[in-house]
Amino acid sequence: MLAPVRIYAVTNIKGGVGKTTTSVNLAYLSAAGGCATLLWDLDSQGGATYALGGEEQEHASARKLLTGKRELPELILASGYPGLDLLPADFSYRNFAVQLAQRRHPTERLLKMSRSLREIYGALFLDCPAGISLLSENVLRAADVVIVPLIPAPLSLRMLAQLQEFITREGWTDLKLLPFFSMVDRRRALHRELIAGARGQFPQMLATEVPNWSEIERMTVRRAPLTASAPCSAAAQIYAALWAEIRARSDEPTAAQPPLATVRRAEEFHERPHGP
């Protein structure tokens, strides 16, 4: 019998919102908590692969994966962190949607491919490229939890509404949609206004916010998760709070709201000074 694996997709139609930083830090925290974890870098730009010190795998093209000439377990690399493995990106992933379109049942291929990983891992994180494509639909069909980093901007909220409508239209009632605000600058009135309005419009919005700090941006310079290189830093603590909230919300019934105590703790955390 296949082991239960929870698939977390970190995605957004827009780029530059902190998807890779989120994927790397949450995957590290999952592994550090004792869960065998795999991070699959689906973005042809390979940001997560680079951040974890990995390199592209030779002969790991999207076409070979989809035709069965290469199997996912063959391509797995150790990340150097206990319990965390990496499926590195490949530049051919830019054509993933094109290759998917040439297969039977193209929207279900990623889910089928992930089955070979279920006897190995308890958590699979998908770091997804920006945009809407057949790959995006594959990701949504495969995932149990969709984590959406959002910058506080009107177009981000419009995108979230469209994503929520698509999930509802497809009838994926068991899919957890967990958006949160990223790159937040609470000194800006517009950010405060948009965040307040969004929390009323989207009750599933996570309480934890990731600020727009240079410390977080420098993660890719260090090529290590913040939660590993500086676990006591304010930035690492924010990702720890985010992961704790995601885990708690993932275990709730789909229609449930976050516990009030969880929201209050997160709000109190963000009211304290933490960094620049």
CSV table of C-alpha atoms in Angstrom, one decimal:
chain,number,residue,atom,x,y,z
A,1,MET,CA,0.0,0.0,0.0
A,2,LEU,CA,1.3,3.5,-0.9
A,3,ALA,CA,2.3,5.7,2.0
A,4,PRO,CA,0.3,8.8,2.4
A,5,VAL,CA,2.2,11.8,1.0
A,6,ARG,CA,1.0,15.4,1.3
A,7,ILE,CA,1.7,17.5,-1.8
A,8,TYR,CA,2.2,21.2,-1.3
A,9,ALA,CA,2.2,23.4,-4.4
A,10,VAL,CA,3.7,26.8,-4.0
A,11,THR,CA,2.4,28.8,-6.9
A,12,ASN,CA,1.2,32.2,-8.3
A,13,ILE,CA,0.4,33.4,-11.8
A,14,LYS,CA,2.7,36.3,-11.2
A,15,GLY,CA,6.5,36.0,-10.8
A,16,GLY,CA,8.6,37.8,-8.3
A,17,VAL,CA,6.4,37.2,-5.3
A,18,GLY,CA,8.6,34.9,-3.2
A,19,LYS,CA,7.6,31.5,-4.4
A,20,THR,CA,11.1,30.0,-4.4
A,21,THR,CA,12.0,31.5,-1.0
A,22,THR,CA,8.8,30.1,0.4
A,23,SER,CA,9.3,26.6,-1.1
A,24,VAL,CA,12.9,26.2,0.1
A,25,ASN,CA,12.2,27.4,3.6
A,26,LEU,CA,9.0,25.4,4.1
A,27,ALA,CA,10.5,22.2,2.6
A,28,TYR,CA,13.5,22.6,5.0
A,29,LEU,CA,11.2,23.1,8.0
A,30,SER,CA,9.2,20.0,6.9
A,31,ALA,CA,12.3,17.9,6.8
A,32,ALA,CA,13.7,19.4,10.1
A,33,GLY,CA,10.4,18.3,11.7
A,34,GLY,CA,11.1,14.7,11.0
A,35,CYS,CA,9.1,14.3,7.7
A,36,ALA,CA,11.0,12.8,4.7
A,37,THR,CA,10.6,15.7,2.2
A,38,LEU,CA,11.2,16.2,-1.5
A,39,LEU,CA,11.3,19.6,-3.2
A,40,TRP,CA,10.7,19.4,-6.9
A,41,ASP,CA,11.8,22.5,-8.8
A,42,LEU,CA,9.4,22.7,-11.7
A,43,ASP,CA,10.6,26.2,-12.8
A,44,SER,CA,13.0,26.1,-15.8
A,45,GLN,CA,14.9,29.0,-14.2
A,46,GLY,CA,15.9,26.7,-11.4
A,47,GLY,CA,15.7,29.1,-8.5
A,48,ALA,CA,15.1,26.5,-5.8
A,49,THR,CA,17.8,24.2,-7.3
A,50,TYR,CA,20.3,27.1,-7.1
A,51,ALA,CA,19.2,28.1,-3.6
A,52,LEU,CA,19.8,24.6,-2.3
A,53,GLY,CA,23.2,24.4,-4.0
A,54,GLY,CA,22.1,21.8,-6.6
A,55,GLU,CA,22.8,21.5,-10.3
A,56,GLU,CA,20.6,20.5,-13.2
A,57,GLN,CA,20.5,16.8,-14.0
A,58,GLU,CA,21.8,15.6,-17.3
A,59,HIS,CA,19.2,13.9,-19.5
A,60,ALA,CA,16.4,14.9,-17.2
A,61,SER,CA,14.2,16.5,-19.9
A,62,ALA,CA,10.4,16.9,-19.5
A,63,ARG,CA,9.9,14.8,-22.6
A,64,LYS,CA,11.9,11.8,-21.2
A,65,LEU,CA,10.0,12.1,-17.9
A,66,LEU,CA,6.6,12.1,-19.6
A,67,THR,CA,7.5,9.3,-22.0
A,68,GLY,CA,8.8,7.1,-19.2
A,69,LYS,CA,12.4,7.0,-20.4
A,70,ARG,CA,13.5,8.5,-17.1
A,71,GLU,CA,11.8,7.9,-13.7
A,72,LEU,CA,11.6,10.6,-11.0
A,73,PRO,CA,13.5,8.5,-8.3
A,74,GLU,CA,16.5,8.3,-10.7
A,75,LEU,CA,16.9,12.0,-10.6
A,76,ILE,CA,16.7,12.8,-6.9
A,77,LEU,CA,19.7,14.5,-5.3
A,78,ALA,CA,20.5,14.8,-1.6
A,79,SER,CA,20.2,18.5,-0.5
A,80,GLY,CA,22.9,18.2,2.2
A,81,TYR,CA,20.2,18.7,4.8
A,82,PRO,CA,18.9,15.7,6.8
A,83,GLY,CA,15.6,14.5,5.5
A,84,LEU,CA,15.4,16.9,2.5
A,85,ASP,CA,16.0,15.8,-1.1
A,86,LEU,CA,15.8,17.7,-4.3
A,87,LEU,CA,14.4,17.1,-7.8
A,88,PRO,CA,16.4,19.7,-9.7
A,89,ALA,CA,15.0,21.9,-12.4
A,90,ASP,CA,15.9,21.4,-16.1
A,91,PHE,CA,15.8,24.1,-18.7
A,92,SER,CA,13.6,21.9,-20.9
A,93,TYR,CA,10.8,22.4,-18.3
A,94,ARG,CA,10.0,25.6,-20.2
A,95,ASN,CA,8.3,23.2,-22.7
A,96,PHE,CA,6.6,21.1,-20.0
A,97,ALA,CA,3.1,22.3,-21.1
A,98,VAL,CA,3.9,21.6,-24.8
A,99,GLN,CA,5.0,18.0,-23.9
A,100,LEU,CA,2.0,17.5,-21.7
A,101,ALA,CA,-0.4,18.5,-24.5
A,102,GLN,CA,1.0,15.6,-26.6
A,103,ARG,CA,0.0,12.9,-24.0
A,104,ARG,CA,-3.2,11.2,-23.2
A,105,HIS,CA,-5.0,12.6,-20.1
A,106,PRO,CA,-2.6,15.5,-20.1
A,107,THR,CA,-4.1,17.1,-16.9
A,108,GLU,CA,-3.4,14.0,-14.8
A,109,ARG,CA,0.2,13.2,-15.7
A,110,LEU,CA,1.9,14.9,-12.8
A,111,LEU,CA,-0.3,13.1,-10.3
A,112,LYS,CA,0.5,9.8,-11.9
A,113,MET,CA,4.2,10.6,-12.0
A,114,SER,CA,4.2,11.5,-8.3
A,115,ARG,CA,3.0,8.0,-7.3
A,116,SER,CA,6.5,6.6,-7.6
A,117,LEU,CA,7.5,8.9,-4.7
A,118,ARG,CA,4.9,7.9,-2.2
A,119,GLU,CA,6.8,5.0,-0.7
A,120,ILE,CA,9.8,7.3,-0.1
A,121,TYR,CA,8.4,10.7,1.2
A,122,GLY,CA,5.8,12.1,3.5
A,123,ALA,CA,5.8,15.5,1.9
A,124,LEU,CA,6.4,16.7,-1.6
A,125,PHE,CA,6.8,20.4,-2.3
A,126,LEU,CA,6.3,21.7,-5.9
A,127,ASP,CA,8.0,25.0,-6.7
A,128,CYS,CA,6.0,26.1,-9.7
A,129,PRO,CA,6.7,28.6,-12.5
A,130,ALA,CA,4.6,31.7,-13.0
A,131,GLY,CA,1.8,31.7,-15.5
A,132,ILE,CA,-1.2,29.6,-16.5
A,133,SER,CA,-0.7,26.4,-18.5
A,134,LEU,CA,-1.4,22.7,-18.6
A,135,LEU,CA,1.4,22.4,-16.1
A,136,SER,CA,-0.5,24.7,-13.7
A,137,GLU,CA,-3.6,22.5,-14.0
A,138,ASN,CA,-1.5,19.4,-13.4
A,139,VAL,CA,-0.1,21.0,-10.3
A,140,LEU,CA,-3.6,21.9,-9.0
A,141,ARG,CA,-4.9,18.4,-9.7
A,142,ALA,CA,-1.9,16.7,-8.0
A,143,ALA,CA,-1.8,19.0,-4.9
A,144,ASP,CA,-3.4,18.6,-1.5
A,145,VAL,CA,-2.5,22.1,-0.4
A,146,VAL,CA,-1.9,25.2,-2.6
A,147,ILE,CA,0.2,27.8,-1.0
A,148,VAL,CA,-0.1,31.2,-2.7
A,149,PRO,CA,2.4,34.0,-1.9
A,150,LEU,CA,0.8,37.4,-2.7
A,151,ILE,CA,2.3,40.8,-2.8
A,152,PRO,CA,-0.2,43.5,-1.5
A,153,ALA,CA,-1.4,44.7,-4.9
A,154,PRO,CA,-4.8,44.9,-6.6
A,155,LEU,CA,-3.8,42.5,-9.5
A,156,SER,CA,-2.6,39.9,-6.9
A,157,LEU,CA,-6.0,39.9,-5.3
A,158,ARG,CA,-7.7,39.7,-8.7
A,159,MET,CA,-5.5,36.7,-9.5
A,160,LEU,CA,-6.4,35.0,-6.2
A,161,ALA,CA,-10.1,35.5,-7.0
A,162,GLN,CA,-9.7,33.9,-10.4
A,163,LEU,CA,-7.8,31.0,-8.9
A,164,GLN,CA,-10.5,30.4,-6.3
A,165,GLU,CA,-13.2,30.5,-8.9
A,166,PHE,CA,-11.3,28.0,-11.1
A,167,ILE,CA,-11.0,25.6,-8.1
A,168,THR,CA,-14.7,25.9,-7.3
A,169,ARG,CA,-15.7,25.4,-10.9
A,170,GLU,CA,-13.6,22.2,-11.1
A,171,GLY,CA,-15.3,20.9,-8.0
A,172,TRP,CA,-12.0,20.4,-6.1
A,173,THR,CA,-13.6,20.7,-2.7
A,174,ASP,CA,-10.9,18.8,-0.9
A,175,LEU,CA,-8.1,21.1,-2.2
A,176,LYS,CA,-6.8,23.5,0.5
A,177,LEU,CA,-6.1,27.0,-0.9
A,178,LEU,CA,-3.8,28.9,1.6
A,179,PRO,CA,-2.8,32.4,0.4
A,180,PHE,CA,-0.6,34.7,2.4
A,181,PHE,CA,0.9,38.1,2.0
A,182,SER,CA,4.6,38.3,1.0
A,183,MET,CA,7.0,41.2,0.5
A,184,VAL,CA,4.9,43.3,2.9
A,185,ASP,CA,5.9,46.8,3.8
A,186,ARG,CA,3.5,48.0,6.5
A,187,ARG,CA,4.9,51.5,6.4
A,188,ARG,CA,2.9,51.8,3.2
A,189,ALA,CA,-0.7,52.8,3.6
A,190,LEU,CA,-1.7,51.0,0.4
A,191,HIS,CA,-0.3,47.7,1.7
A,192,ARG,CA,-2.2,48.1,5.0
A,193,GLU,CA,-5.5,48.9,3.2
A,194,LEU,CA,-5.2,46.0,0.7
A,195,ILE,CA,-4.3,43.5,3.4
A,196,ALA,CA,-7.2,44.6,5.6
A,197,GLY,CA,-9.7,44.4,2.7
A,198,ALA,CA,-8.4,41.0,1.6
A,199,ARG,CA,-8.8,39.4,5.0
A,200,GLY,CA,-12.5,40.2,4.8
A,201,GLN,CA,-12.8,38.9,1.2
A,202,PHE,CA,-10.7,35.8,1.6
A,203,PRO,CA,-11.3,34.2,5.1
A,204,GLN,CA,-8.8,31.4,4.3
A,205,MET,CA,-5.9,34.0,4.1
A,206,LEU,CA,-3.1,33.0,6.5
A,207,ALA,CA,-2.4,35.3,9.3
A,208,THR,CA,1.4,35.2,8.9
A,209,GLU,CA,2.9,37.9,6.7
A,210,VAL,CA,6.4,37.8,5.2
A,211,PRO,CA,7.9,41.3,5.2
A,212,ASN,CA,10.0,42.9,2.4
A,213,TRP,CA,13.4,42.5,4.1
A,214,SER,CA,16.8,42.5,2.6
A,215,GLU,CA,17.7,39.6,4.9
A,216,ILE,CA,15.2,37.4,3.0
A,217,GLU,CA,16.4,38.6,-0.4
A,218,ARG,CA,19.9,37.6,0.5
A,219,MET,CA,19.0,34.0,1.0
A,220,THR,CA,19.9,33.1,-2.6
A,221,VAL,CA,23.3,34.7,-2.1
A,222,ARG,CA,24.0,32.3,0.8
A,223,ARG,CA,22.4,29.4,-1.2
A,224,ALA,CA,20.9,28.0,2.0
A,225,PRO,CA,17.4,28.2,3.6
A,226,LEU,CA,17.2,31.0,6.1
A,227,THR,CA,15.7,28.5,8.6
A,228,ALA,CA,19.0,26.5,8.3
A,229,SER,CA,21.6,29.3,8.0
A,230,ALA,CA,20.2,31.6,10.7
A,231,PRO,CA,17.4,29.7,12.5
A,232,CYS,CA,17.2,32.3,15.4
A,233,SER,CA,16.9,35.3,13.0
A,234,ALA,CA,13.6,37.2,12.8
A,235,ALA,CA,13.2,36.2,9.2
A,236,ALA,CA,13.6,32.5,10.0
A,237,GLN,CA,11.1,32.8,12.8
A,238,ILE,CA,8.5,34.2,10.4
A,239,TYR,CA,8.9,31.2,8.1
A,240,ALA,CA,8.6,28.9,11.1
A,241,ALA,CA,5.4,30.7,12.1
A,242,LEU,CA,4.1,30.4,8.5
A,243,TRP,CA,4.9,26.7,8.4
A,244,ALA,CA,3.2,26.1,11.8
A,245,GLU,CA,0.1,27.8,10.5
A,246,ILE,CA,0.1,25.9,7.2
A,247,ARG,CA,0.4,22.6,9.0
A,248,ALA,CA,-2.5,23.5,11.4
A,249,ARG,CA,-4.7,24.7,8.6
A,250,SER,CA,-3.9,21.7,6.4
A,251,ASP,CA,-5.2,19.4,9.1
A,252,GLU,CA,-8.5,21.3,9.4
A,253,PRO,CA,-11.7,20.4,7.5
A,254,THR,CA,-11.7,22.3,4.2
A,255,ALA,CA,-14.5,24.8,5.1
A,256,ALA,CA,-13.1,25.6,8.6
A,257,GLN,CA,-11.7,28.9,9.6
A,258,PRO,CA,-8.3,29.2,11.4
A,259,PRO,CA,-8.5,29.0,15.2
A,260,LEU,CA,-8.8,32.4,16.7
A,261,ALA,CA,-5.8,31.7,19.0
A,262,THR,CA,-3.6,31.0,16.0
A,263,VAL,CA,-4.6,34.3,14.4
A,264,ARG,CA,-4.0,36.2,17.6
A,265,ARG,CA,-0.5,34.7,18.1
A,266,ALA,CA,0.5,35.6,14.5
A,267,GLU,CA,-0.9,39.1,14.9
A,268,GLU,CA,1.1,39.6,18.1
A,269,PHE,CA,4.2,38.3,16.5
A,270,HIS,CA,4.0,40.8,13.7
A,271,GLU,CA,3.3,43.7,16.0
A,272,ARG,CA,6.7,43.2,17.6
A,273,PRO,CA,9.8,44.6,16.0
A,274,HIS,CA,11.9,41.9,14.2
A,275,GLY,CA,14.4,43.5,11.9
A,276,PRO,CA,15.1,46.3,9.5
